[in-house]
Amino acid sequence: MTEGAPAEAERVAGGRERVGVIGAGYVGLVTGVCLASMGYQVTLRDIDAAKVAALNDGQVPIYEPGLAELMEEHRERLTYTLSLERLLERSDIVFIAVDTPPSYSGDADLSRVMSVVDELEKVAGADARHVLVMKSTVPVGTGERVRAELDARGLADVGYCSNPEFLKEGAAIADFLRPDRVVIGSFDDAQGDRVAALYEPLGAPIIRTSVPSAEMVKYASNAFLATKISFINEIANVCEEVGADVDVVAAGMGLDSRIGRSFLRAGIGFGGSCFPKDVSALKQLAGNSGYHFQLLTSVIEVNELQKRRVIGKLKKHLGSLEGKRVALLGLAFKPGTDDMREASSLVLAARLLAEGAEVLAYDPVVDGGMDRLKGVAIRESAEEVVEGADAAVLVTEWDSIVGMDWAAVRESMRSPVLIDGRNALDPVEMMRLGYVFEGIGRLPAHVDVPS
Ligand code: UDX
């Protein structure tokens, strides 16, 4: 592979930047594979030897619809390596997509980001040709910190931009290739121009800004969406008290273009790898600067309580849950993913076990063996878990679960208590089938059941 000036000439001559991605996790893989599908040469680097070997073998370590196919289709443009030096040789624009998990204090743990900076200092090859592009969600101020570290370590020529990701699991490829917007924060316009040019073929609006503003767009967006969910969940809880139907209320609200229809689905709370972590991190970030972000404190608390409300609903119909068999339909934090991070099902299952219930669960993608699901009997089919159950809870609205033969399910249950934790089922239909049915914010008492 060419290096230094020849590589620059090759880039300019070819008119195409070559891309590197550090961290072949969820965000890194989707970013790398999508950029390869746009025609860029992409080198992905990970420190996990088993993962790199698997990727080189054509295996996809995560479940994301369409990813395996796209990876296979553009395999010739994708290189996987353990070596940072090799990545630097083969790339111009280098995305950083390493984990930034929450630390005990609630602050984002930046150790993996900082170890990339350490490594860049040690290995040869990082130079003016390279622009580092932060994809990982990092607290506002991180870019300035990384810039200062690079400068202090003799890497002042290496560029730095912030380019937050807005990928939804299960729809990540479409989100990447057809984004609502691309946000690029830069210290130096020319570096920002190079990153912007990479995305130009997508035809999406590109927002150019400072590095701290770009970092903040990501946190503010996720915190706002999480707030919308906790808001509609509280509206749902009030609907239950006053006899309104939250689905109709949300539809009525959503038609106001200032409010918008999305993210107004009431349910048993948000989970996943982003919302819980990012909302806490923003709250923490504000707190560290002396500002108490009161609203976010409530958003988090409402979400925690929402996961537990199903227990009250079950007790209302079954009395004590001691010895009762409860079927959980779905475990993942949402359909289309096998991700269990912060899934509402984890809290729900633990609460049910603590109440003495026997808990059975089925998910089309998640299997057993998880420590956090200890005590939960995972079965191979939805039919097996509902058989003989005293109650069933729809936890994740997978199509295959929503589309089950609910008349047959009703027949196989010991008692027909059904809690729809995602408001995915038709209450009228379920009651007609003989269920003792509850959704979230949709009290059966207020639904007219045709005889
Ligand atoms: C989210 C953001 O959407 C994405 O932009 C960001 O980059 C990462 O975090 P993701 O975690 O994949 O993406 O999931 P998303 O589809 O946004 O759902 C998050 C959670 O909110 C799920 O548990 C979902 O069930 C819940 N949710 C979503 C609701 O309860 N109600 C809604 O109306 C929408």
CSV table of C-alpha atoms and ligand atoms in Angstrom, one decimal:
chain,number,residue,atom,x,y,z
A,1,MET,CA,0.0,0.0,0.0
A,2,THR,CA,1.2,3.5,-0.8
A,3,GLU,CA,2.0,5.9,2.0
A,4,GLY,CA,2.4,9.7,2.6
A,5,ALA,CA,2.5,11.8,-0.5
A,6,PRO,CA,1.8,9.0,-3.0
A,7,ALA,CA,-1.3,8.1,-1.0
A,8,GLU,CA,-2.4,11.7,-1.0
A,9,ALA,CA,-1.9,11.8,-4.8
A,10,GLU,CA,-3.9,8.6,-5.1
A,11,ARG,CA,-6.7,10.1,-3.1
A,12,VAL,CA,-6.8,13.3,-5.1
A,13,ALA,CA,-6.4,11.5,-8.4
A,14,GLY,CA,-9.1,9.0,-7.5
A,15,GLY,CA,-11.2,11.8,-6.1
A,16,ARG,CA,-12.2,9.6,-3.3
A,17,GLU,CA,-11.2,9.6,0.3
A,18,ARG,CA,-10.3,6.2,1.7
A,19,VAL,CA,-12.1,5.5,5.0
A,20,GLY,CA,-10.9,3.9,8.2
A,21,VAL,CA,-13.1,2.9,11.1
A,22,ILE,CA,-11.7,2.2,14.5
A,23,GLY,CA,-14.0,0.0,16.5
A,24,ALA,CA,-16.0,-2.7,14.6
A,25,GLY,CA,-19.0,-2.6,17.0
A,26,TYR,CA,-22.5,-1.8,16.1
A,27,VAL,CA,-21.9,1.8,15.0
A,28,GLY,CA,-18.5,1.1,13.4
A,29,LEU,CA,-19.7,-1.8,11.3
A,30,VAL,CA,-22.8,0.0,10.1
A,31,THR,CA,-20.8,3.1,9.2
A,32,GLY,CA,-18.1,1.1,7.5
A,33,VAL,CA,-20.4,-1.2,5.5
A,34,CYS,CA,-22.6,1.7,4.4
A,35,LEU,CA,-19.6,3.8,3.3
A,36,ALA,CA,-18.3,0.8,1.4
A,37,SER,CA,-21.7,0.6,-0.3
A,38,MET,CA,-21.3,4.2,-1.4
A,39,GLY,CA,-18.1,3.2,-3.2
A,40,TYR,CA,-15.4,4.0,-0.6
A,41,GLN,CA,-12.6,1.7,0.3
A,42,VAL,CA,-13.1,1.0,4.0
A,43,THR,CA,-10.7,-0.5,6.5
A,44,LEU,CA,-12.2,-1.5,9.9
A,45,ARG,CA,-10.0,-2.1,12.8
A,46,ASP,CA,-10.9,-3.8,16.1
A,47,ILE,CA,-8.8,-5.0,19.0
A,48,ASP,CA,-10.9,-8.2,19.4
A,49,ALA,CA,-8.9,-10.8,17.5
A,50,ALA,CA,-11.9,-13.2,17.5
A,51,LYS,CA,-14.1,-10.6,16.0
A,52,VAL,CA,-11.6,-9.6,13.3
A,53,ALA,CA,-11.2,-13.3,12.4
A,54,ALA,CA,-14.9,-13.8,12.2
A,55,LEU,CA,-15.4,-10.7,10.0
A,56,ASN,CA,-12.6,-11.9,7.7
A,57,ASP,CA,-14.5,-15.2,7.6
A,58,GLY,CA,-17.6,-13.4,6.4
A,59,GLN,CA,-19.5,-13.7,9.6
A,60,VAL,CA,-21.5,-10.7,11.0
A,61,PRO,CA,-21.2,-10.4,14.8
A,62,ILE,CA,-24.4,-8.4,15.3
A,63,TYR,CA,-28.0,-8.7,14.2
A,64,GLU,CA,-29.0,-5.8,12.0
A,65,PRO,CA,-31.4,-6.3,9.1
A,66,GLY,CA,-29.7,-6.0,5.7
A,67,LEU,CA,-26.2,-5.6,7.2
A,68,ALA,CA,-25.0,-9.1,6.3
A,69,GLU,CA,-26.2,-8.8,2.7
A,70,LEU,CA,-24.6,-5.4,2.2
A,71,MET,CA,-21.3,-6.6,3.8
A,72,GLU,CA,-21.3,-9.5,1.4
A,73,GLU,CA,-22.2,-7.4,-1.7
A,74,HIS,CA,-19.3,-4.9,-1.0
A,75,ARG,CA,-16.8,-7.4,0.5
A,76,GLU,CA,-14.2,-6.3,-2.0
A,77,ARG,CA,-14.1,-2.8,-0.6
A,78,LEU,CA,-14.0,-3.9,3.0
A,79,THR,CA,-10.8,-4.9,4.9
A,80,TYR,CA,-10.8,-6.0,8.6
A,81,THR,CA,-7.6,-5.7,10.6
A,82,LEU,CA,-6.2,-5.8,14.1
A,83,SER,CA,-3.5,-3.3,13.2
A,84,LEU,CA,-3.9,0.4,13.6
A,85,GLU,CA,-0.9,1.0,11.5
A,86,ARG,CA,-2.4,-0.9,8.6
A,87,LEU,CA,-5.6,1.1,9.0
A,88,LEU,CA,-3.6,4.4,8.9
A,89,GLU,CA,-1.8,3.3,5.8
A,90,ARG,CA,-5.0,2.4,4.1
A,91,SER,CA,-7.2,5.4,5.0
A,92,ASP,CA,-7.5,9.2,5.0
A,93,ILE,CA,-10.7,9.8,7.0
A,94,VAL,CA,-10.7,7.8,10.2
A,95,PHE,CA,-13.9,7.3,12.1
A,96,ILE,CA,-13.7,6.6,15.8
A,97,ALA,CA,-16.6,4.3,16.8
A,98,VAL,CA,-15.5,2.8,20.1
A,99,ASP,CA,-17.7,2.2,23.1
A,100,THR,CA,-18.4,5.0,25.5
A,101,PRO,CA,-20.3,3.2,28.2
A,102,PRO,CA,-21.6,4.9,31.3
A,103,SER,CA,-19.2,4.9,34.3
A,104,TYR,CA,-20.3,4.4,37.9
A,105,SER,CA,-20.8,8.2,38.3
A,106,GLY,CA,-23.1,8.3,35.2
A,107,ASP,CA,-20.4,10.2,33.2
A,108,ALA,CA,-19.5,8.6,29.9
A,109,ASP,CA,-16.4,6.4,30.2
A,110,LEU,CA,-13.9,7.8,27.7
A,111,SER,CA,-11.0,5.4,28.3
A,112,ARG,CA,-11.5,3.7,25.0
A,113,VAL,CA,-11.4,7.0,23.1
A,114,MET,CA,-8.3,8.1,25.0
A,115,SER,CA,-6.5,4.8,24.3
A,116,VAL,CA,-7.0,5.4,20.6
A,117,VAL,CA,-5.2,8.7,21.1
A,118,ASP,CA,-2.4,6.9,23.1
A,119,GLU,CA,-2.0,4.4,20.3
A,120,LEU,CA,-1.9,7.0,17.6
A,121,GLU,CA,1.1,8.6,19.4
A,122,LYS,CA,2.9,5.2,19.5
A,123,VAL,CA,2.3,3.8,16.1
A,124,ALA,CA,3.8,5.4,13.0
A,125,GLY,CA,1.8,6.8,10.2
A,126,ALA,CA,-0.7,9.4,11.5
A,127,ASP,CA,-0.2,12.6,9.6
A,128,ALA,CA,-1.9,15.6,7.9
A,129,ARG,CA,-3.7,13.3,5.5
A,130,HIS,CA,-5.8,11.9,8.3
A,131,VAL,CA,-8.9,13.5,9.8
A,132,LEU,CA,-10.2,11.7,12.9
A,133,VAL,CA,-14.0,11.8,12.9
A,134,MET,CA,-15.7,11.1,16.2
A,135,LYS,CA,-18.8,8.9,15.7
A,136,SER,CA,-19.1,7.7,19.2
A,137,THR,CA,-21.4,9.7,21.5
A,138,VAL,CA,-19.0,11.7,23.7
A,139,PRO,CA,-19.7,14.4,26.3
A,140,VAL,CA,-19.6,18.0,25.1
A,141,GLY,CA,-16.0,19.1,25.5
A,142,THR,CA,-14.5,15.8,24.5
A,143,GLY,CA,-13.4,17.0,21.0
A,144,GLU,CA,-11.6,20.0,22.6
A,145,ARG,CA,-9.9,17.6,25.0
A,146,VAL,CA,-8.9,15.2,22.2
A,147,ARG,CA,-7.6,18.1,20.1
A,148,ALA,CA,-5.4,19.3,23.0
A,149,GLU,CA,-4.1,15.8,23.6
A,150,LEU,CA,-3.2,15.3,19.9
A,151,ASP,CA,-1.5,18.7,19.8
A,152,ALA,CA,0.5,17.9,23.0
A,153,ARG,CA,1.6,14.5,21.5
A,154,GLY,CA,3.1,15.9,18.3
A,155,LEU,CA,0.0,15.1,16.3
A,156,ALA,CA,-1.1,18.6,15.6
A,157,ASP,CA,-1.4,17.9,11.9
A,158,VAL,CA,-3.9,15.2,12.3
A,159,GLY,CA,-7.4,16.6,11.8
A,160,TYR,CA,-10.4,16.2,14.1
A,161,CYS,CA,-14.2,16.5,13.5
A,162,SER,CA,-17.3,15.5,15.3
A,163,ASN,CA,-19.9,13.6,13.4
A,164,PRO,CA,-22.5,12.1,15.7
A,165,GLU,CA,-24.5,9.1,14.6
A,166,PHE,CA,-28.3,9.0,14.7
A,167,LEU,CA,-28.8,5.3,13.9
A,168,LYS,CA,-31.8,3.4,15.2
A,169,GLU,CA,-31.2,-0.3,15.7
A,170,GLY,CA,-33.2,-2.3,13.2
A,171,ALA,CA,-33.2,0.5,10.8
A,172,ALA,CA,-29.6,1.6,10.9
A,173,ILE,CA,-28.7,1.1,7.3
A,174,ALA,CA,-31.6,3.2,6.0
A,175,ASP,CA,-30.8,5.8,8.7
A,176,PHE,CA,-27.2,6.0,7.5
A,177,LEU,CA,-28.0,6.1,3.8
A,178,ARG,CA,-31.1,8.3,4.0
A,179,PRO,CA,-30.4,10.5,7.0
A,180,ASP,CA,-32.6,13.4,8.1
A,181,ARG,CA,-29.4,15.4,8.5
A,182,VAL,CA,-25.7,15.0,8.8
A,183,VAL,CA,-24.0,17.0,11.5
A,184,ILE,CA,-20.3,17.9,11.2
A,185,GLY,CA,-18.5,19.9,13.8
A,186,SER,CA,-15.0,21.0,13.0
A,187,PHE,CA,-12.1,23.1,14.3
A,188,ASP,CA,-10.9,23.7,10.8
A,189,ASP,CA,-13.2,24.3,7.8
A,190,ALA,CA,-11.1,22.5,5.3
A,191,GLN,CA,-11.2,19.3,7.5
A,192,GLY,CA,-14.9,19.7,7.8
A,193,ASP,CA,-15.2,20.1,4.0
A,194,ARG,CA,-13.5,16.7,3.5
A,195,VAL,CA,-15.9,15.0,5.8
A,196,ALA,CA,-18.9,16.8,4.3
A,197,ALA,CA,-17.8,15.7,0.8
A,198,LEU,CA,-17.8,12.1,1.9
A,199,TYR,CA,-21.6,12.4,2.7
A,200,GLU,CA,-22.5,14.7,-0.2
A,201,PRO,CA,-23.7,11.8,-2.5
A,202,LEU,CA,-26.5,11.1,0.1
A,203,GLY,CA,-28.1,14.4,-0.7
A,204,ALA,CA,-29.1,15.0,2.9
A,205,PRO,CA,-28.9,18.4,4.7
A,206,ILE,CA,-25.5,18.8,6.1
A,207,ILE,CA,-25.2,21.0,9.3
A,208,ARG,CA,-21.7,22.5,9.7
A,209,THR,CA,-20.9,23.7,13.2
A,210,SER,CA,-18.4,23.9,16.0
A,211,VAL,CA,-17.3,20.7,17.6
A,212,PRO,CA,-19.1,21.3,21.0
A,213,SER,CA,-22.4,22.2,19.2
A,214,ALA,CA,-22.2,19.0,17.1
A,215,GLU,CA,-21.6,17.0,20.3
A,216,MET,CA,-24.6,18.7,21.9
A,217,VAL,CA,-26.9,18.1,19.0
A,218,LYS,CA,-26.6,14.4,19.6
A,219,TYR,CA,-27.4,14.5,23.4
A,220,ALA,CA,-30.1,17.1,23.0
A,221,SER,CA,-31.8,15.0,20.3
A,222,ASN,CA,-31.8,11.8,22.2
A,223,ALA,CA,-32.9,13.6,25.4
A,224,PHE,CA,-35.8,15.2,23.6
A,225,LEU,CA,-37.0,11.9,22.1
A,226,ALA,CA,-36.7,10.2,25.5
A,227,THR,CA,-38.7,13.1,27.0
A,228,LYS,CA,-41.4,12.6,24.4
A,229,ILE,CA,-41.7,9.0,25.4
A,230,SER,CA,-41.8,9.6,29.1
A,231,PHE,CA,-44.3,12.4,28.5
A,232,ILE,CA,-46.7,10.2,26.6
A,233,ASN,CA,-46.3,7.4,29.1
A,234,GLU,CA,-47.4,9.8,31.9
A,235,ILE,CA,-50.3,10.9,29.7
A,236,ALA,CA,-51.2,7.2,29.3
A,237,ASN,CA,-51.1,6.8,33.1
A,238,VAL,CA,-53.5,9.7,33.5
A,239,CYS,CA,-55.7,8.4,30.7
A,240,GLU,CA,-56.2,5.2,32.8
A,241,GLU,CA,-57.4,7.4,35.7
A,242,VAL,CA,-59.8,9.5,33.7
A,243,GLY,CA,-61.0,7.1,31.1
A,244,ALA,CA,-59.3,8.4,27.9
A,245,ASP,CA,-57.5,6.3,25.3
A,246,VAL,CA,-53.8,7.4,24.9
A,247,ASP,CA,-53.6,6.1,21.3
A,248,VAL,CA,-56.3,8.5,20.2
A,249,VAL,CA,-54.9,11.3,22.4
A,250,ALA,CA,-51.4,10.7,20.8
A,251,ALA,CA,-52.9,10.7,17.3
A,252,GLY,CA,-54.8,13.9,18.0
A,253,MET,CA,-51.6,15.6,19.5
A,254,GLY,CA,-49.4,14.3,16.7
A,255,LEU,CA,-51.3,16.0,13.9
A,256,ASP,CA,-50.1,19.3,15.3
A,257,SER,CA,-47.1,19.8,13.1
A,258,ARG,CA,-45.3,21.5,16.0
A,259,ILE,CA,-45.6,18.3,18.0
A,260,GLY,CA,-45.2,15.6,15.3
A,261,ARG,CA,-46.5,12.0,15.4
A,262,SER,CA,-43.4,10.1,16.1
A,263,PHE,CA,-42.2,8.9,19.5
A,264,LEU,CA,-45.6,9.2,21.0
A,265,ARG,CA,-46.2,5.5,21.5
A,266,ALA,CA,-47.0,4.8,25.1
A,267,GLY,CA,-45.6,1.6,26.5
A,268,ILE,CA,-43.6,0.0,29.2
A,269,GLY,CA,-40.6,2.4,28.8
A,270,PHE,CA,-37.7,3.0,26.6
A,271,GLY,CA,-34.5,0.9,26.7
A,272,GLY,CA,-31.5,0.3,24.4
A,273,SER,CA,-27.9,1.3,24.2
A,274,CYS,CA,-28.5,5.0,23.6
A,275,PHE,CA,-31.5,6.7,25.3
A,276,PRO,CA,-30.9,5.5,29.0
A,277,LYS,CA,-27.1,6.1,28.7
A,278,ASP,CA,-27.3,9.5,26.8
A,279,VAL,CA,-30.1,10.9,29.0
A,280,SER,CA,-28.0,10.1,32.1
A,281,ALA,CA,-24.9,11.4,30.6
A,282,LEU,CA,-26.5,14.8,29.7
A,283,LYS,CA,-28.0,15.1,33.1
A,284,GLN,CA,-24.5,14.4,34.6
A,285,LEU,CA,-22.8,16.7,32.2
A,286,ALA,CA,-25.1,19.5,33.2
A,287,GLY,CA,-24.6,18.6,36.9
A,288,ASN,CA,-20.9,18.7,36.5
A,289,SER,CA,-21.1,22.2,35.2
A,290,GLY,CA,-23.4,23.2,38.2
A,291,TYR,CA,-26.7,23.0,36.4
A,292,HIS,CA,-29.4,20.8,37.7
A,293,PHE,CA,-31.3,19.4,34.7
A,294,GLN,CA,-34.6,18.9,36.6
A,295,LEU,CA,-36.6,17.7,33.6
A,296,LEU,CA,-34.2,14.9,32.7
A,297,THR,CA,-34.3,13.6,36.3
A,298,SER,CA,-38.0,13.1,35.9
A,299,VAL,CA,-37.7,11.6,32.4
A,300,ILE,CA,-35.5,8.9,33.9
A,301,GLU,CA,-37.7,8.3,37.0
A,302,VAL,CA,-40.9,8.1,34.9
A,303,ASN,CA,-39.2,5.5,32.7
A,304,GLU,CA,-38.1,3.4,35.7
A,305,LEU,CA,-41.6,3.4,37.2
A,306,GLN,CA,-43.2,2.7,33.8
A,307,LYS,CA,-41.3,-0.7,33.6
A,308,ARG,CA,-42.8,-1.7,36.9
A,309,ARG,CA,-46.4,-0.7,36.3
A,310,VAL,CA,-47.2,-4.1,34.6
A,311,ILE,CA,-46.8,-5.7,38.0
A,312,GLY,CA,-49.6,-3.7,39.4
A,313,LYS,CA,-51.8,-4.5,36.4
A,314,LEU,CA,-51.1,-8.2,36.9
A,315,LYS,CA,-51.8,-8.1,40.6
A,316,LYS,CA,-55.1,-6.3,40.0
A,317,HIS,CA,-56.3,-9.4,38.0
A,318,LEU,CA,-54.4,-12.3,39.6
A,319,GLY,CA,-54.0,-11.1,43.3
A,320,SER,CA,-50.7,-12.3,44.6
A,321,LEU,CA,-48.2,-13.4,41.9
A,322,GLU,CA,-46.7,-16.1,44.1
A,323,GLY,CA,-46.6,-19.3,42.1
A,324,LYS,CA,-48.4,-17.7,39.1
A,325,ARG,CA,-47.0,-18.5,35.7
A,326,VAL,CA,-46.4,-15.4,33.6
A,327,ALA,CA,-45.4,-15.5,29.9
A,328,LEU,CA,-43.3,-12.7,28.5
A,329,LEU,CA,-43.7,-12.3,24.8
A,330,GLY,CA,-40.5,-10.6,23.5
A,331,LEU,CA,-37.4,-9.7,25.4
A,332,ALA,CA,-35.4,-7.3,23.2
A,333,PHE,CA,-35.7,-3.6,23.9
A,334,LYS,CA,-37.6,-3.2,20.6
A,335,PRO,CA,-38.3,-5.3,17.6
A,336,GLY,CA,-35.7,-5.9,14.9
A,337,THR,CA,-32.8,-6.2,17.3
A,338,ASP,CA,-31.3,-8.8,19.7
A,339,ASP,CA,-30.1,-6.0,21.9
A,340,MET,CA,-31.0,-6.5,25.6
A,341,ARG,CA,-29.2,-3.4,26.9
A,342,GLU,CA,-31.5,-1.6,29.4
A,343,ALA,CA,-34.4,-3.6,28.0
A,344,SER,CA,-37.6,-3.2,30.0
A,345,SER,CA,-38.0,-7.0,30.0
A,346,LEU,CA,-35.0,-7.3,32.4
A,347,VAL,CA,-36.6,-5.1,35.1
A,348,LEU,CA,-40.0,-6.7,34.5
A,349,ALA,CA,-38.6,-10.3,34.7
A,350,ALA,CA,-36.6,-9.5,37.9
A,351,ARG,CA,-39.7,-7.9,39.6
A,352,LEU,CA,-41.9,-10.9,38.6
A,353,LEU,CA,-39.3,-13.3,40.0
A,354,ALA,CA,-39.1,-11.3,43.2
A,355,GLU,CA,-42.9,-11.5,43.5
A,356,GLY,CA,-42.5,-15.3,43.4
A,357,ALA,CA,-43.9,-15.8,39.9
A,358,GLU,CA,-42.8,-18.4,37.5
A,359,VAL,CA,-41.5,-16.6,34.5
A,360,LEU,CA,-41.4,-18.0,30.9
A,361,ALA,CA,-40.2,-16.0,28.0
A,362,TYR,CA,-39.9,-16.2,24.2
A,363,ASP,CA,-38.1,-13.8,21.8
A,364,PRO,CA,-37.6,-14.5,18.1
A,365,VAL,CA,-33.9,-13.4,18.3
A,366,VAL,CA,-32.8,-13.3,21.9
A,367,ASP,CA,-31.9,-16.6,23.4
A,368,GLY,CA,-31.1,-17.7,27.0
A,369,GLY,CA,-27.8,-17.9,28.7
A,370,MET,CA,-27.8,-14.3,29.8
A,371,ASP,CA,-26.9,-13.9,33.5
A,372,ARG,CA,-29.4,-11.1,33.8
A,373,LEU,CA,-32.2,-13.5,32.7
A,374,LYS,CA,-31.3,-16.1,35.4
A,375,GLY,CA,-34.4,-17.7,36.7
A,376,VAL,CA,-36.4,-17.0,33.5
A,377,ALA,CA,-37.3,-20.1,31.5
A,378,ILE,CA,-36.6,-19.3,27.8
A,379,ARG,CA,-38.6,-21.3,25.3
A,380,GLU,CA,-38.3,-21.9,21.6
A,381,SER,CA,-41.7,-20.7,20.6
A,382,ALA,CA,-44.4,-18.2,21.7
A,383,GLU,CA,-46.9,-21.1,21.8
A,384,GLU,CA,-44.8,-22.9,24.4
A,385,VAL,CA,-44.6,-20.0,26.8
A,386,VAL,CA,-48.3,-19.2,26.8
A,387,GLU,CA,-49.4,-22.8,27.3
A,388,GLY,CA,-50.9,-23.0,30.8
A,389,ALA,CA,-49.9,-19.4,31.7
A,390,ASP,CA,-51.9,-17.4,34.2
A,391,ALA,CA,-51.1,-14.2,32.3
A,392,ALA,CA,-49.2,-13.1,29.2
A,393,VAL,CA,-47.4,-9.8,28.8
A,394,LEU,CA,-46.5,-8.5,25.3
A,395,VAL,CA,-43.1,-6.9,25.9
A,396,THR,CA,-41.7,-6.4,22.4
A,397,GLU,CA,-43.9,-5.8,19.4
A,398,TRP,CA,-42.3,-8.3,17.0
A,399,ASP,CA,-44.6,-8.8,14.0
A,400,SER,CA,-44.6,-12.6,14.6
A,401,ILE,CA,-45.8,-12.0,18.2
A,402,VAL,CA,-48.4,-9.3,17.3
A,403,GLY,CA,-49.7,-11.6,14.5
A,404,MET,CA,-50.1,-14.7,16.6
A,405,ASP,CA,-53.3,-16.7,16.5
A,406,TRP,CA,-54.7,-15.0,19.6
A,407,ALA,CA,-57.8,-17.2,19.7
A,408,ALA,CA,-55.6,-20.3,20.0
A,409,VAL,CA,-53.4,-18.6,22.6
A,410,ARG,CA,-56.5,-17.8,24.6
A,411,GLU,CA,-57.5,-21.5,24.5
A,412,SER,CA,-54.1,-22.7,25.7
A,413,MET,CA,-53.8,-20.3,28.7
A,414,ARG,CA,-54.9,-21.3,32.2
A,415,SER,CA,-56.4,-17.8,32.7
A,416,PRO,CA,-56.8,-15.3,30.0
A,417,VAL,CA,-55.1,-12.2,31.4
A,418,LEU,CA,-53.3,-10.3,28.7
A,419,ILE,CA,-51.3,-7.2,29.2
A,420,ASP,CA,-50.2,-5.4,26.0
A,421,GLY,CA,-47.1,-3.5,27.1
A,422,ARG,CA,-46.7,-1.9,23.6
A,423,ASN,CA,-50.3,-1.1,22.7
A,424,ALA,CA,-49.8,-3.2,19.6
A,425,LEU,CA,-53.0,-5.2,19.8
A,426,ASP,CA,-56.6,-4.2,19.2
A,427,PRO,CA,-58.3,-4.1,22.6
A,428,VAL,CA,-61.8,-4.7,21.1
A,429,GLU,CA,-60.7,-7.7,19.2
A,430,MET,CA,-58.8,-9.1,22.3
A,431,MET,CA,-61.8,-8.6,24.5
A,432,ARG,CA,-64.1,-10.2,21.9
A,433,LEU,CA,-61.8,-13.3,22.1
A,434,GLY,CA,-62.4,-13.4,25.8
A,435,TYR,CA,-59.3,-11.9,27.2
A,436,VAL,CA,-59.1,-9.9,30.4
A,437,PHE,CA,-57.2,-7.3,28.5
A,438,GLU,CA,-55.2,-4.2,29.4
A,439,GLY,CA,-52.9,-2.0,27.4
A,440,ILE,CA,-51.1,1.1,28.6
A,441,GLY,CA,-53.4,4.0,28.9
A,442,ARG,CA,-56.2,2.2,27.2
A,443,LEU,CA,-58.6,0.9,29.8
A,444,PRO,CA,-61.0,-1.8,28.5
A,445,ALA,CA,-63.8,-0.1,30.5
A,446,HIS,CA,-63.7,2.7,27.9
A,447,VAL,CA,-63.7,0.5,24.8
A,448,ASP,CA,-67.0,-0.4,23.4
A,449,VAL,CA,-67.0,-4.2,23.0
A,450,PRO,CA,-69.4,-5.3,20.3
A,451,SER,CA,-71.4,-8.3,21.5
B,1,UDX,C1,-32.1,5.7,19.5
B,1,UDX,C2,-32.3,6.9,18.6
B,1,UDX,O1,-33.5,6.9,17.9
B,1,UDX,C3,-31.1,7.1,17.6
B,1,UDX,O2,-31.3,8.3,16.9
B,1,UDX,C4,-29.8,7.1,18.5
B,1,UDX,O3,-28.7,7.2,17.6
B,1,UDX,C5,-29.7,5.9,19.3
B,1,UDX,O4,-30.9,5.8,20.2
B,1,UDX,P1,-32.5,3.1,19.3
B,1,UDX,O5,-31.9,3.0,20.7
B,1,UDX,O6,-32.0,2.1,18.2
B,1,UDX,O7,-32.2,4.5,18.7
B,1,UDX,O8,-34.0,2.9,19.4
B,1,UDX,P2,-35.4,3.7,19.1
B,1,UDX,O9,-36.1,3.1,18.0
B,1,UDX,O10,-35.2,5.1,19.0
B,1,UDX,O11,-36.2,3.3,20.4
B,1,UDX,C6,-35.7,3.5,21.7
B,1,UDX,C7,-36.7,2.9,22.8
B,1,UDX,O12,-37.8,3.8,22.9
B,1,UDX,C8,-37.2,1.5,22.5
B,1,UDX,O13,-37.2,0.8,23.7
B,1,UDX,C9,-38.6,1.8,22.1
B,1,UDX,O14,-39.5,0.7,22.4
B,1,UDX,C10,-39.0,3.0,22.9
B,1,UDX,N1,-40.0,3.8,22.2
B,1,UDX,C11,-39.8,4.5,21.1
B,1,UDX,C12,-41.2,4.0,22.9
B,1,UDX,O15,-41.5,3.5,24.0
B,1,UDX,N2,-42.2,4.8,22.3
B,1,UDX,C13,-42.0,5.5,21.1
B,1,UDX,O16,-42.9,6.2,20.7
B,1,UDX,C14,-40.7,5.3,20.5
